[in-house]
PDB file of C-alpha atoms in Angstrom:
ATOM      1  CA  MET V  26       0.000   0.000   0.000  1.00 87.00           C
ATOM      2  CA  ALA V  27       2.903   2.363   0.674  1.00 90.00           C
ATOM      3  CA  ALA V  28       3.722   2.305  -3.045  1.00 91.00           C
ATOM      4  CA  VAL V  29       0.309   3.868  -3.724  1.00 92.00           C
ATOM      5  CA  PHE V  30       1.495   6.882  -1.772  1.00 93.00           C
ATOM      6  CA  TYR V  31       3.951   7.602  -4.602  1.00 94.00           C
ATOM      7  CA  MET V  32       2.262   6.169  -7.692  1.00 94.00           C
ATOM      8  CA  GLU V  33      -1.161   5.747  -9.274  1.00 94.00           C
ATOM      9  CA  PRO V  34      -3.695   3.774  -7.201  1.00 94.00           C
ATOM     10  CA  LEU V  35      -3.577   0.035  -7.851  1.00 91.00           C
ATOM     11  CA  LEU V  36      -5.610  -2.906  -6.675  1.00 92.00           C
ATOM     12  CA  THR V  37      -4.471  -4.106  -3.291  1.00 91.00           C
ATOM     13  CA  TYR V  38      -6.253  -5.708  -0.375  1.00 90.00           C
ATOM     14  CA  ASP V  39      -4.018  -5.195   2.599  1.00 90.00           C
ATOM     15  CA  VAL V  40      -1.789  -2.751   4.384  1.00 93.00           C
ATOM     16  CA  GLY V  41       1.670  -3.839   5.442  1.00 93.00           C
ATOM     17  CA  VAL V  42       3.043  -2.349   8.631  1.00 95.00           C
ATOM     18  CA  PHE V  43       6.711  -2.857   9.424  1.00 94.00           C
ATOM     19  CA  VAL V  44       7.487  -2.983  13.111  1.00 93.00           C
ATOM     20  CA  SER V  45      10.652  -3.129  15.139  1.00 90.00           C
ATOM     21  CA  LEU V  46      10.209  -5.686  17.893  1.00 85.00           C
ATOM     22  CA  PRO V  47      12.122  -5.511  21.166  1.00 78.00           C
ATOM     23  CA  GLU V  48      14.748  -8.199  21.518  1.00 71.00           C
ATOM     24  CA  HIS V  49      14.281 -10.782  24.228  1.00 65.00           C
ATOM     25  CA  SER V  50      17.306 -12.959  24.765  1.00 58.00           C
ATOM     26  CA  GLY V  51      16.613 -16.568  23.978  1.00 62.00           C
ATOM     27  CA  LYS V  52      13.019 -15.938  22.904  1.00 67.00           C
ATOM     28  CA  ARG V  53      11.660 -16.189  19.413  1.00 70.00           C
ATOM     29  CA  VAL V  54      10.442 -13.025  17.759  1.00 74.00           C
ATOM     30  CA  SER V  55       6.694 -12.908  18.195  1.00 83.00           C
ATOM     31  CA  LEU V  56       3.918 -10.690  16.959  1.00 87.00           C
ATOM     32  CA  SER V  57       1.535 -12.084  19.566  1.00 88.00           C
ATOM     33  CA  PRO V  58       1.583  -9.008  21.830  1.00 89.00           C
ATOM     34  CA  ILE V  59       0.403  -6.870  18.900  1.00 92.00           C
ATOM     35  CA  TYR V  60      -2.354  -9.347  18.002  1.00 92.00           C
ATOM     36  CA  THR V  61      -3.463  -9.642  21.625  1.00 93.00           C
ATOM     37  CA  TYR V  62      -3.529  -5.868  22.075  1.00 94.00           C
ATOM     38  CA  LEU V  63      -5.632  -5.335  18.954  1.00 95.00           C
ATOM     39  CA  GLN V  64      -7.972  -8.263  19.610  1.00 95.00           C
ATOM     40  CA  ALA V  65      -8.743  -6.803  23.022  1.00 96.00           C
ATOM     41  CA  ARG V  66      -9.840  -3.655  21.183  1.00 95.00           C
ATOM     42  CA  GLY V  67     -12.293  -5.455  18.927  1.00 94.00           C
ATOM     43  CA  CYS V  68     -10.097  -6.273  15.922  1.00 94.00           C
ATOM     44  CA  SER V  69     -10.510  -9.692  14.380  1.00 92.00           C
ATOM     45  CA  ILE V  70      -7.792 -11.979  13.084  1.00 90.00           C
ATOM     46  CA  ASN V  71      -8.005 -13.357   9.576  1.00 86.00           C
ATOM     47  CA  ARG V  72      -5.101 -15.711   8.899  1.00 85.00           C
ATOM     48  CA  GLU V  73      -1.976 -13.540   8.997  1.00 87.00           C
ATOM     49  CA  HIS V  74      -3.955 -10.280   9.012  1.00 92.00           C
ATOM     50  CA  VAL V  75      -5.499  -8.234  11.753  1.00 94.00           C
ATOM     51  CA  VAL V  76      -8.659  -6.584  10.483  1.00 92.00           C
ATOM     52  CA  ILE V  77      -8.633  -3.003  11.748  1.00 91.00           C
ATOM     53  CA  GLU V  78     -11.706  -0.913  10.919  1.00 88.00           C
ATOM     54  CA  GLY V  79     -12.456  -3.181   7.961  1.00 87.00           C
ATOM     55  CA  VAL V  80      -8.911  -3.127   6.560  1.00 91.00           C
ATOM     56  CA  PRO V  81      -6.683  -6.226   6.730  1.00 93.00           C
ATOM     57  CA  VAL V  82      -3.341  -5.189   8.163  1.00 95.00           C
ATOM     58  CA  GLN V  83      -0.279  -7.386   8.099  1.00 94.00           C
ATOM     59  CA  PHE V  84       2.436  -6.647  10.629  1.00 94.00           C
ATOM     60  CA  LEU V  85       5.920  -7.492   9.463  1.00 93.00           C
ATOM     61  CA  PRO V  86       8.986  -7.367  11.671  1.00 92.00           C
ATOM     62  CA  VAL V  87      11.938  -5.555  10.105  1.00 92.00           C
ATOM     63  CA  PHE V  88      14.055  -8.450   8.922  1.00 88.00           C
ATOM     64  CA  ASP V  89      17.297  -7.022   7.554  1.00 93.00           C
ATOM     65  CA  PRO V  90      19.422  -3.839   7.586  1.00 96.00           C
ATOM     66  CA  LEU V  91      17.541  -2.480   4.562  1.00 97.00           C
ATOM     67  CA  THR V  92      14.062  -2.686   6.132  1.00 96.00           C
ATOM     68  CA  GLN V  93      15.549  -1.448   9.415  1.00 95.00           C
ATOM     69  CA  GLU V  94      16.975   1.607   7.661  1.00 97.00           C
ATOM     70  CA  ALA V  95      13.684   2.139   5.803  1.00 97.00           C
ATOM     71  CA  LEU V  96      11.806   2.137   9.110  1.00 96.00           C
ATOM     72  CA  HIS V  97      14.207   4.559  10.786  1.00 96.00           C
ATOM     73  CA  THR V  98      14.151   7.036   7.911  1.00 97.00           C
ATOM     74  CA  ALA V  99      10.436   6.758   7.094  1.00 96.00           C
ATOM     75  CA  ARG V 100       8.722  10.061   6.446  1.00 95.00           C
ATOM     76  CA  GLU V 101       5.881  11.286   8.588  1.00 94.00           C
ATOM     77  CA  VAL V 102       2.621  11.950   6.767  1.00 90.00           C
ATOM     78  CA  ARG V 103      -0.955  12.627   7.766  1.00 88.00           C
ATOM     79  CA  TYR V 104      -3.927  10.567   6.698  1.00 86.00           C
ATOM     80  CA  LYS V 105      -7.276  12.109   7.592  1.00 85.00           C
ATOM     81  CA  GLY V 106      -5.571  14.083  10.320  1.00 87.00           C
ATOM     82  CA  ALA V 107      -3.804  11.093  11.873  1.00 89.00           C
ATOM     83  CA  ARG V 108      -0.040  10.967  11.985  1.00 93.00           C
ATOM     84  CA  THR V 109       1.514   7.991  10.271  1.00 92.00           C
ATOM     85  CA  ARG V 110       4.808   7.050   8.686  1.00 95.00           C
ATOM     86  CA  VAL V 111       5.537   5.828   5.184  1.00 95.00           C
ATOM     87  CA  PHE V 112       8.766   4.387   3.812  1.00 96.00           C
ATOM     88  CA  ARG V 113      10.584   6.750   1.501  1.00 97.00           C
ATOM     89  CA  ALA V 114      10.214   6.070  -2.208  1.00 96.00           C
ATOM     90  CA  GLU V 115      13.899   5.170  -2.575  1.00 97.00           C
ATOM     91  CA  HIS V 116      13.675   2.546   0.174  1.00 97.00           C
ATOM     92  CA  LEU V 117      10.484   1.087  -1.256  1.00 96.00           C
ATOM     93  CA  ALA V 118      12.185   0.734  -4.635  1.00 97.00           C
ATOM     94  CA  ALA V 119      15.222  -0.925  -3.023  1.00 97.00           C
ATOM     95  CA  ILE V 120      12.994  -3.340  -1.079  1.00 96.00           C
ATOM     96  CA  MET V 121      11.130  -4.313  -4.267  1.00 95.00           C
ATOM     97  CA  LEU V 122      14.509  -4.923  -5.870  1.00 96.00           C
ATOM     98  CA  ALA V 123      15.756  -6.978  -2.919  1.00 96.00           C
ATOM     99  CA  THR V 124      12.678  -9.210  -2.674  1.00 93.00           C
ATOM    100  CA  ASN V 125      13.161  -9.952  -6.369  1.00 85.00           C
ATOM    101  CA  ARG V 126       9.752 -11.619  -6.880  1.00 90.00           C
ATOM    102  CA  PRO V 127       8.259 -11.356 -10.379  1.00 90.00           C
ATOM    103  CA  THR V 128       5.384  -9.188  -9.091  1.00 89.00           C
ATOM    104  CA  ASP V 129       7.845  -6.834  -7.418  1.00 90.00           C
ATOM    105  CA  LYS V 130       9.896  -6.523 -10.586  1.00 91.00           C
ATOM    106  CA  VAL V 131       6.803  -5.509 -12.558  1.00 91.00           C
ATOM    107  CA  ARG V 132       5.775  -3.077  -9.845  1.00 91.00           C
ATOM    108  CA  LEU V 133       9.284  -1.668  -9.572  1.00 94.00           C
ATOM    109  CA  ALA V 134       9.354  -0.865 -13.281  1.00 93.00           C
ATOM    110  CA  GLN V 135       6.053   0.998 -12.940  1.00 90.00           C
ATOM    111  CA  PHE V 136       7.176   2.621  -9.692  1.00 93.00           C
ATOM    112  CA  LEU V 137      10.370   3.991 -11.239  1.00 93.00           C
ATOM    113  CA  GLU V 138       8.368   5.435 -14.089  1.00 88.00           C
ATOM    114  CA  GLU V 139       5.756   7.164 -11.943  1.00 89.00           C
ATOM    115  CA  ALA V 140       7.173   7.953  -8.528  1.00 91.00           C
ATOM    116  CA  GLU V 141       9.209  11.057  -7.938  1.00 90.00           C
ATOM    117  CA  LEU V 142      12.361   9.750  -6.372  1.00 92.00           C
ATOM    118  CA  ASP V 143      15.936  10.800  -5.894  1.00 95.00           C
ATOM    119  CA  ARG V 144      17.886   8.548  -8.242  1.00 95.00           C
ATOM    120  CA  GLY V 145      21.198   9.382  -6.546  1.00 96.00           C
ATOM    121  CA  HIS V 146      19.816   8.420  -3.144  1.00 97.00           C
ATOM    122  CA  LEU V 147      18.397   5.188  -4.572  1.00 97.00           C
ATOM    123  CA  MET V 148      21.802   4.272  -5.978  1.00 97.00           C
ATOM    124  CA  GLU V 149      23.429   4.961  -2.593  1.00 98.00           C
ATOM    125  CA  ILE V 150      20.961   2.595  -0.915  1.00 98.00           C
ATOM    126  CA  ILE V 151      21.493  -0.028  -3.614  1.00 97.00           C
ATOM    127  CA  GLU V 152      25.259   0.125  -3.132  1.00 97.00           C
ATOM    128  CA  ARG V 153      25.100   0.219   0.658  1.00 97.00           C
ATOM    129  CA  HIS V 154      22.951  -2.906   0.807  1.00 97.00           C
ATOM    130  CA  GLY V 155      24.796  -4.901  -1.824  1.00 97.00           C
ATOM    131  CA  LEU V 156      22.021  -4.824  -4.424  1.00 97.00           C
ATOM    132  CA  MET V 157      24.048  -3.659  -7.408  1.00 96.00           C
ATOM    133  CA  HIS V 158      23.998  -7.052  -9.101  1.00 95.00           C
ATOM    134  CA  GLN V 159      20.168  -7.234  -8.861  1.00 95.00           C
ATOM    135  CA  TRP V 160      19.925  -3.639 -10.089  1.00 96.00           C
ATOM    136  CA  LEU V 161      22.021  -4.284 -13.185  1.00 95.00           C
ATOM    137  CA  GLN V 162      20.060  -7.436 -13.891  1.00 94.00           C
ATOM    138  CA  PHE V 163      16.760  -5.599 -13.430  1.00 94.00           C
ATOM    139  CA  THR V 164      17.681  -2.672 -15.696  1.00 93.00           C
ATOM    140  CA  GLU V 165      18.910  -5.068 -18.361  1.00 92.00           C
ATOM    141  CA  GLN V 166      15.693  -7.098 -18.264  1.00 88.00           C
ATOM    142  CA  SER V 167      13.322  -4.134 -18.056  1.00 86.00           C
ATOM    143  CA  GLY V 168      15.120  -1.880 -20.507  1.00 80.00           C
ATOM    144  CA  LEU V 169      15.038   0.967 -18.003  1.00 79.00           C
ATOM    145  CA  PRO V 170      18.062   3.301 -17.834  1.00 77.00           C
ATOM    146  CA  ARG V 171      20.711   2.570 -15.213  1.00 75.00           C
TER     147      ARG V 171
ATOM    148  CA  MET N  24       7.342  18.605 -47.666  1.00 56.00           C
ATOM    149  CA  ASP N  25       6.247  15.303 -46.136  1.00 65.00           C
ATOM    150  CA  SER N  26       4.582  13.223 -48.871  1.00 70.00           C
ATOM    151  CA  CYS N  27       2.159  11.721 -46.326  1.00 75.00           C
ATOM    152  CA  THR N  28       0.706  15.122 -45.540  1.00 68.00           C
ATOM    153  CA  ASN N  29      -0.071  15.620 -49.190  1.00 63.00           C
ATOM    154  CA  GLY N  30      -3.750  14.852 -49.712  1.00 62.00           C
ATOM    155  CA  SER N  31      -3.284  12.574 -52.685  1.00 59.00           C
ATOM    156  CA  ASN N  32      -0.906  10.234 -50.806  1.00 60.00           C
ATOM    157  CA  SER N  33      -2.313  10.300 -47.310  1.00 64.00           C
ATOM    158  CA  LEU N  34      -3.346   6.881 -45.967  1.00 68.00           C
ATOM    159  CA  ASN N  35      -3.307   5.314 -49.409  1.00 74.00           C
ATOM    160  CA  SER N  36       0.249   4.101 -49.174  1.00 84.00           C
ATOM    161  CA  PRO N  37       1.224   1.527 -46.529  1.00 84.00           C
ATOM    162  CA  ALA N  38       4.126   3.712 -45.417  1.00 86.00           C
ATOM    163  CA  CYS N  39       1.802   6.624 -44.739  1.00 85.00           C
ATOM    164  CA  ARG N  40      -0.653   4.393 -42.903  1.00 85.00           C
ATOM    165  CA  ASP N  41       2.164   3.037 -40.721  1.00 86.00           C
ATOM    166  CA  LYS N  42       3.385   6.521 -39.988  1.00 87.00           C
ATOM    167  CA  ALA N  43      -0.098   7.727 -39.067  1.00 87.00           C
ATOM    168  CA  LEU N  44      -0.645   4.682 -36.871  1.00 89.00           C
ATOM    169  CA  SER N  45       2.700   5.135 -35.173  1.00 90.00           C
ATOM    170  CA  GLU N  46       1.947   8.803 -34.471  1.00 90.00           C
ATOM    171  CA  MET N  47      -1.463   7.919 -33.104  1.00 90.00           C
ATOM    172  CA  LEU N  48       0.035   5.276 -30.783  1.00 92.00           C
ATOM    173  CA  ASP N  49       2.658   7.761 -29.584  1.00 90.00           C
ATOM    174  CA  ARG N  50      -0.124  10.223 -28.725  1.00 93.00           C
ATOM    175  CA  LEU N  51      -2.150   7.531 -26.930  1.00 92.00           C
ATOM    176  CA  PHE N  52       0.835   6.300 -24.901  1.00 89.00           C
ATOM    177  CA  ALA N  53       1.787   9.865 -24.010  1.00 91.00           C
ATOM    178  CA  ALA N  54      -1.783  10.526 -22.841  1.00 92.00           C
ATOM    179  CA  LYS N  55      -1.746   7.301 -20.834  1.00 89.00           C
ATOM    180  CA  HIS N  56       1.560   8.269 -19.244  1.00 87.00           C
ATOM    181  CA  GLU N  57       0.213  11.721 -18.433  1.00 89.00           C
ATOM    182  CA  ARG N  58      -2.906  10.232 -16.808  1.00 90.00           C
ATOM    183  CA  ARG N  59      -0.744   7.960 -14.654  1.00 89.00           C
ATOM    184  CA  ARG N  60       1.342  10.893 -13.486  1.00 88.00           C
ATOM    185  CA  LEU N  61      -1.832  12.828 -12.714  1.00 90.00           C
ATOM    186  CA  LEU N  62      -3.221   9.919 -10.685  1.00 92.00           C
ATOM    187  CA  ALA N  63       0.135   9.547  -8.918  1.00 91.00           C
ATOM    188  CA  SER N  64      -0.050  13.181  -7.807  1.00 91.00           C
ATOM    189  CA  LEU N  65      -3.517  12.900  -6.220  1.00 93.00           C
ATOM    190  CA  PRO N  66      -3.852  13.367  -2.448  1.00 92.00           C
ATOM    191  CA  PHE N  67      -3.444  10.078  -0.576  1.00 91.00           C
ATOM    192  CA  GLU N  68      -7.049  10.171   0.701  1.00 91.00           C
ATOM    193  CA  ASP N  69      -8.305  10.275  -2.904  1.00 93.00           C
ATOM    194  CA  LYS N  70      -6.017   7.390  -3.842  1.00 93.00           C
ATOM    195  CA  VAL N  71      -7.396   5.261  -1.006  1.00 92.00           C
ATOM    196  CA  ARG N  72     -10.926   5.952  -2.258  1.00 93.00           C
ATOM    197  CA  ILE N  73      -9.853   4.808  -5.737  1.00 94.00           C
ATOM    198  CA  VAL N  74      -8.276   1.639  -4.291  1.00 94.00           C
ATOM    199  CA  VAL N  75     -11.623   0.808  -2.636  1.00 94.00           C
ATOM    200  CA  GLU N  76     -13.386   1.471  -5.948  1.00 93.00           C
ATOM    201  CA  LEU N  77     -10.955  -0.911  -7.673  1.00 93.00           C
ATOM    202  CA  GLN N  78     -11.723  -3.522  -5.014  1.00 93.00           C
ATOM    203  CA  ARG N  79     -15.458  -3.132  -5.729  1.00 91.00           C
ATOM    204  CA  MET N  80     -14.845  -3.538  -9.457  1.00 90.00           C
ATOM    205  CA  ALA N  81     -12.703  -6.624  -8.890  1.00 89.00           C
ATOM    206  CA  GLU N  82     -15.402  -8.047  -6.627  1.00 87.00           C
ATOM    207  CA  GLY N  83     -17.918  -7.545  -9.417  1.00 83.00           C
ATOM    208  CA  LEU N  84     -15.661  -9.367 -11.849  1.00 81.00           C
ATOM    209  CA  ARG N  85     -15.138 -12.242  -9.436  1.00 74.00           C
ATOM    210  CA  GLY N  86     -18.902 -12.726  -9.541  1.00 71.00           C
ATOM    211  CA  ALA N  87     -21.487 -13.859  -7.086  1.00 55.00           C
ATOM    212  CA  ASN N  88     -20.575 -17.549  -7.418  1.00 53.00           C
ATOM    213  CA  ASP N  89     -17.204 -16.988  -5.827  1.00 63.00           C
ATOM    214  CA  GLY N  90     -18.749 -17.630  -2.421  1.00 69.00           C
ATOM    215  CA  GLY N  91     -15.923 -16.061  -0.461  1.00 74.00           C
ATOM    216  CA  PRO N  92     -16.279 -13.165   1.929  1.00 77.00           C
ATOM    217  CA  SER N  93     -16.096  -9.657   0.551  1.00 81.00           C
ATOM    218  CA  ARG N  94     -12.600  -8.212   0.474  1.00 85.00           C
ATOM    219  CA  VAL N  95     -13.740  -4.655  -0.106  1.00 90.00           C
ATOM    220  CA  TRP N  96     -12.581  -2.322   2.648  1.00 90.00           C
ATOM    221  CA  THR N  97     -15.322  -0.712   4.696  1.00 84.00           C
ATOM    222  CA  LEU N  98     -13.859   2.698   5.317  1.00 78.00           C
ATOM    223  CA  HIS N  99     -15.608   5.345   7.360  1.00 72.00           C
ATOM    224  CA  ASP N 100     -15.403   8.929   6.146  1.00 65.00           C
TER     225      ASP N 100
END
C-alpha cells in the first residue's frame, strides 16, 4: 500500500506495517503481543492479518538492515488528520529490488516510471545494501536506464 | 514537404498508414503516461478511495458464485 502513496492507485487488499520488535534474549520473535492488544480492542484476526476498521493489516517485523533503515528514515505523513509514517520512495524501490519476486519486478518498473524519487539516493541505498547485481540485472531485463 | 501530408498520398500508401498509426500510438501512450502521473499526484485520501473502488470492481468481476467473503474495505469517512 505504501507504493500507492507515490504512484497511481492500484488494486491491493491489505496494508503492510513494518514494526521493530524488542529483543528478548533466547526468545523467538513474536507478533503475539500486537495481536493480543488489537484483539482486546475489537479487531478480528483473519489468517496472517489483523482486520482493523475493515482493513486487513499485516504486521511485518523488520528483517534485515535495509528494512531497518527504511523504518528509521520513514517520512511522517498525515492521513485524515492522523499521523503515520511511510517508507521513503527510494527505500520502497530498493525493497522491491531486494525481494526480487516477479510481481515486485513488474511493480518496480512501474514505480520507477511514476514515482518522484531521488535517483542518486536510490543508488546509494542499492550500493550500501549490496544490491548492485540485482539492479544491473533488473535494468537489463526491463530496458530501463541505469 | 512530407509526402504523407499531401492529400493525394495520405493513408493510401502503406508507409503513410504506418506513420499515421505510429503517431497515433505515440499520442495515446503519451496521454496514458500523463494520466498515470496525474493519478500519482492525487492526495493520498483520494487514492485510497480509488483503491476501494478498484476492489469493488474486482469483486464484481469475481462474480457472485465466488462464495468467499467480501474483500472490499469498509472505510468510514
